[in-house]
């Protein structure tokens, strides 16, 4: 099946299960998926059942689409995401985003766990992504362009919505937490970076590094979604601290900041329509 027919099949299936017209789509990163369990009147569909969706193989990722209500807003959440390092093509990652757009989601909040490169950051900080550097070596838009979805050469000069960043800042302030801002560097993974790469990425302008998000954001911007990105700084990037890196530590930190993260995202979703450019 072509990408367009897989998209059509996926959207038809999900609509037949009652999915559709969400106020916002959310992609929940490593250890951050619990928020989907808080949605009221949930509808759940496992990725295995959705045409064109790959399986999510990573510990800490549930692998299902959940739609439900949070503070009266209809939220469509990916509880677990697809990563390039799992062997998925970036076009498959784009497919999931496009399905959410076709279901009617005008906006996407994308979240992840990331290593902190900026020395002012501390473990547990939440960072609004102001821009990204795509170091994955791939791009989800490679291949034939569907002009009905978006342009062949989409502009990325303001991929992350200033309006939504202002909404997020205000939400952070009202909760008494200051949000960091910075540039997210996406790498393919799955190996963590050696210190020399981190040194290099810092000089290139990255504040944080991770193995996800950018393919999703490129696909979302291409099809006209308004995007907000939030990184949870789970560790000091390699070579900047004493510790060796491991995935368990990443998950452990996301567990610790879960309450703050959920409060923030909930407040952002409540105030989704506030503020202008
Ligand atoms: N590097 C890459 N990805 C990550 C890291 C890191 O240090 N921490 C969490 N995800």
Coordinates of C-alpha atoms and ligand atoms in Angstrom, one line a residue:
X1 CA 0.0 0.0 0.0
X2 CA 1.2 3.5 -0.7
X3 CA 1.7 6.0 2.1
X4 CA -1.5 7.8 1.2
X5 CA -3.7 4.6 1.2
X6 CA -2.1 3.5 4.5
X7 CA -3.0 6.9 5.9
X8 CA -6.5 6.6 4.6
X9 CA -6.9 3.0 6.1
X10 CA -5.5 4.2 9.4
X11 CA -7.7 7.2 9.7
X12 CA -10.8 5.2 8.7
X13 CA -10.1 2.6 11.3
X14 CA -9.5 5.1 14.0
X15 CA -12.6 7.1 13.1
X16 CA -14.7 3.9 13.2
X17 CA -13.4 3.5 16.8
X18 CA -14.6 7.1 17.7
X19 CA -11.2 8.9 17.3
X20 CA -11.2 12.3 15.7
X21 CA -11.2 16.1 16.0
X22 CA -8.7 16.4 18.9
X23 CA -7.7 19.9 20.1
X24 CA -4.2 18.7 20.3
X25 CA -1.9 15.7 19.6
X26 CA 0.8 14.8 22.1
X27 CA 3.8 12.5 21.6
X28 CA 4.9 11.2 25.0
X29 CA 8.6 10.3 25.2
X30 CA 10.6 7.9 27.3
X31 CA 9.2 7.5 30.8
X32 CA 6.7 10.4 30.1
X33 CA 3.8 8.2 28.8
X34 CA 1.8 8.1 32.1
X35 CA 0.0 11.3 31.2
X36 CA -2.1 9.3 28.7
X37 CA -3.4 7.2 31.6
X38 CA -4.9 10.4 33.0
X39 CA -7.1 11.1 30.1
X40 CA -10.8 10.9 30.8
X41 CA -13.2 8.7 28.8
X42 CA -10.2 7.1 27.0
X43 CA -10.3 5.4 23.7
X44 CA -7.3 3.2 23.1
X45 CA -5.9 1.6 19.9
X46 CA -2.7 -0.4 19.9
X47 CA -0.2 0.5 17.3
X48 CA -0.1 -3.1 16.1
X49 CA -3.7 -2.7 14.9
X50 CA -3.2 0.6 13.0
X51 CA -2.3 0.3 9.3
X52 CA 1.2 1.6 8.6
X53 CA 2.1 1.9 12.3
X54 CA 5.3 0.2 13.4
X55 CA 5.7 -1.5 16.7
X56 CA 7.3 0.5 19.5
X57 CA 10.1 -1.7 20.9
X58 CA 11.6 0.5 23.6
X59 CA 11.3 -0.1 27.4
X60 CA 9.2 2.8 28.8
X61 CA 7.1 3.1 25.7
X62 CA 3.6 1.6 25.8
X63 CA 2.9 1.5 22.1
X64 CA -0.7 2.7 21.8
X65 CA -2.8 5.7 20.7
X66 CA -5.0 7.1 23.4
X67 CA -7.7 9.8 22.9
X68 CA -9.5 11.3 25.9
X69 CA -10.2 14.5 27.8
X70 CA -7.9 16.6 29.9
X71 CA -9.4 19.7 31.5
X72 CA -12.2 19.6 28.9
X73 CA -9.7 19.5 26.0
X74 CA -9.8 16.6 23.6
X75 CA -6.2 15.1 23.5
X76 CA -4.9 12.5 21.2
X77 CA -1.7 11.0 22.7
X78 CA 0.9 8.7 21.3
X79 CA 1.9 6.7 24.4
X80 CA 5.3 5.7 23.1
X81 CA 6.9 6.7 19.8
X82 CA 8.9 5.3 16.9
X83 CA 12.6 5.9 16.8
X84 CA 15.0 5.8 13.8
X85 CA 17.4 3.6 15.8
X86 CA 14.7 0.9 16.2
X87 CA 15.1 0.4 12.4
X88 CA 12.0 2.3 11.5
X89 CA 12.3 4.5 8.4
X90 CA 11.7 8.2 9.2
X91 CA 8.8 8.1 6.7
X92 CA 7.1 5.6 9.1
X93 CA 7.6 8.1 11.9
X94 CA 6.0 10.8 9.7
X95 CA 3.1 8.5 8.9
X96 CA 2.0 8.5 12.6
X97 CA 2.1 12.3 12.7
X98 CA 0.1 12.6 9.5
X99 CA -2.5 10.3 10.8
X100 CA -3.0 12.5 13.8
X101 CA -3.2 15.6 11.5
X102 CA -5.7 13.8 9.3
X103 CA -7.8 13.0 12.4
X104 CA -8.0 16.8 12.8
X105 CA -5.2 17.7 15.2
X106 CA -4.2 21.2 14.5
X107 CA -1.3 21.2 16.9
X108 CA 1.4 18.9 18.2
X109 CA 3.1 18.8 21.6
X110 CA 6.2 16.6 21.3
X111 CA 8.1 15.6 24.4
X112 CA 11.4 13.7 25.0
X113 CA 14.2 12.8 27.3
X114 CA 17.4 14.5 26.5
X115 CA 21.0 14.9 27.6
X116 CA 22.0 18.4 28.8
X117 CA 24.9 20.0 26.9
X118 CA 24.3 23.5 28.1
X119 CA 26.3 23.7 31.4
X120 CA 23.7 25.9 33.0
X121 CA 21.2 23.1 32.8
X122 CA 20.5 20.7 35.7
X123 CA 19.1 17.2 35.6
X124 CA 15.4 17.4 35.9
X125 CA 15.1 20.7 34.1
X126 CA 12.4 21.1 31.5
X127 CA 13.4 22.8 28.3
X128 CA 11.3 24.4 25.6
X129 CA 12.8 23.5 22.2
X130 CA 13.4 26.8 20.3
X131 CA 14.9 25.2 17.3
X132 CA 16.7 22.0 16.3
X133 CA 19.7 20.6 14.4
X134 CA 19.0 17.4 12.5
X135 CA 22.1 15.3 12.8
X136 CA 20.2 12.0 12.3
X137 CA 21.4 11.6 8.7
X138 CA 17.9 11.2 7.5
X139 CA 14.8 13.2 6.8
X140 CA 11.1 12.0 6.9
X141 CA 10.3 13.9 3.7
X142 CA 12.8 12.1 1.5
X143 CA 10.8 10.4 -1.3
X144 CA 7.9 11.5 -3.4
X145 CA 6.1 14.5 -2.0
X146 CA 2.4 14.5 -1.6
X147 CA 1.5 18.1 -2.6
X148 CA -1.9 17.7 -0.9
X149 CA -0.1 17.3 2.5
X150 CA 2.5 20.1 2.1
X151 CA 5.2 21.6 -0.1
X152 CA 8.2 19.8 -1.5
X153 CA 10.6 22.2 0.3
X154 CA 8.9 23.3 3.5
X155 CA 10.2 26.3 5.4
X156 CA 11.7 25.4 8.8
X157 CA 12.6 28.9 9.9
X158 CA 10.1 28.9 12.7
X159 CA 9.3 25.2 13.3
X160 CA 8.5 25.7 16.9
X161 CA 5.5 28.0 17.6
X162 CA 6.4 31.2 19.5
X163 CA 2.8 31.5 20.6
X164 CA 2.8 28.0 22.1
X165 CA 6.2 28.8 23.8
X166 CA 4.6 31.8 25.4
X167 CA 1.7 29.7 26.6
X168 CA 4.2 27.2 28.0
X169 CA 6.2 29.9 29.8
X170 CA 3.1 31.3 31.3
X171 CA 2.0 27.8 32.4
X172 CA 5.5 27.3 34.0
X173 CA 5.3 30.6 35.8
X174 CA 1.9 29.9 37.2
X175 CA 3.2 26.6 38.5
X176 CA 6.3 28.2 40.0
X177 CA 8.8 26.6 37.7
X178 CA 11.1 28.3 35.3
X179 CA 11.4 26.6 32.0
X180 CA 14.7 26.5 30.1
X181 CA 14.9 27.3 26.4
X182 CA 17.4 25.8 23.9
X183 CA 18.3 24.1 20.7
X184 CA 17.8 20.3 20.5
X185 CA 20.2 18.3 18.5
X186 CA 18.8 15.0 17.1
X187 CA 21.1 12.1 16.6
X188 CA 20.3 8.6 15.3
X189 CA 21.5 6.7 18.4
X190 CA 21.2 4.1 19.8
X191 CA 24.7 4.4 21.2
X192 CA 25.1 7.4 23.5
X193 CA 27.5 10.0 22.1
X194 CA 31.1 9.9 23.0
X195 CA 32.4 13.1 24.8
X196 CA 34.1 14.3 21.6
X197 CA 30.7 14.4 19.8
X198 CA 29.1 16.3 22.7
X199 CA 32.0 18.8 22.7
X200 CA 31.4 19.2 18.9
X201 CA 27.6 19.6 19.3
X202 CA 28.0 22.2 22.0
X203 CA 30.2 24.2 19.7
X204 CA 27.6 23.8 16.9
X205 CA 25.0 25.5 19.1
X206 CA 23.1 22.6 20.7
X207 CA 21.9 22.9 24.3
X208 CA 20.5 19.3 24.5
X209 CA 20.8 16.1 22.6
X210 CA 18.4 13.2 22.0
X211 CA 17.4 10.4 19.6
X212 CA 13.9 11.5 18.6
X213 CA 11.5 14.3 17.9
X214 CA 13.1 16.0 14.9
X215 CA 11.6 13.6 12.3
X216 CA 8.2 14.1 13.9
X217 CA 8.5 17.9 14.0
X218 CA 9.6 18.0 10.3
X219 CA 6.6 15.9 9.3
X220 CA 4.3 18.1 11.5
X221 CA 5.6 21.4 10.1
X222 CA 5.3 20.0 6.5
X223 CA 1.6 19.3 7.0
X224 CA 0.9 22.6 8.7
X225 CA 0.7 21.8 12.4
X226 CA 1.6 24.2 15.1
X227 CA 4.4 22.6 17.2
X228 CA 5.6 22.8 20.8
X229 CA 8.6 20.8 21.9
X230 CA 9.6 20.0 25.5
X231 CA 12.7 18.2 26.6
X232 CA 13.2 16.7 30.0
X233 CA 16.9 16.9 30.8
X234 CA 17.5 13.5 32.2
X235 CA 21.3 13.5 32.4
X236 CA 24.4 15.6 31.8
X237 CA 25.6 14.7 28.3
X238 CA 28.7 12.4 28.0
X239 CA 32.0 13.8 29.2
X240 CA 30.4 16.8 31.0
X241 CA 29.8 14.9 34.2
X242 CA 31.4 12.0 36.1
X243 CA 28.6 9.5 35.4
X244 CA 28.4 6.8 32.8
X245 CA 25.1 7.0 30.8
X246 CA 22.4 4.3 30.7
X247 CA 18.7 4.2 29.7
X248 CA 17.6 3.1 33.2
X249 CA 18.9 6.4 34.6
X250 CA 17.0 8.3 31.9
X251 CA 13.8 6.5 32.8
X252 CA 14.5 7.0 36.5
X253 CA 14.8 10.8 36.1
X254 CA 11.6 11.1 34.0
X255 CA 9.8 9.2 36.8
X256 CA 11.1 11.8 39.3
X257 CA 10.0 14.8 37.3
X258 CA 6.8 13.2 36.1
X259 CA 4.5 15.2 38.4
X260 CA 6.1 18.5 37.3
X261 CA 6.0 17.5 33.7
X262 CA 2.3 16.4 33.8
X263 CA 1.3 19.5 35.7
X264 CA 3.0 21.7 33.0
X265 CA 1.6 19.9 30.0
X266 CA -1.9 19.8 31.6
X267 CA -1.7 23.6 32.2
X268 CA -0.4 24.2 28.6
X269 CA -3.3 22.2 27.2
X270 CA -5.8 24.0 29.3
X271 CA -4.5 27.4 28.0
X272 CA -3.9 26.2 24.5
X273 CA -5.8 29.0 22.8
X274 CA -4.3 31.9 24.7
X275 CA -1.9 34.4 23.4
X276 CA -1.0 35.6 19.9
X277 CA 2.2 35.8 17.9
Ligands
LIG1 N1 22.1 11.5 24.6 C1 21.2 11.1 23.6 N2 19.9 10.8 23.9 C2 19.5 11.0 25.2 C3 20.4 11.4 26.2 C4 21.8 11.6 25.9 O1 22.6 12.0 26.7 N3 19.7 11.4 27.3 C5 18.4 11.1 27.0 N4 18.3 10.8 25.7

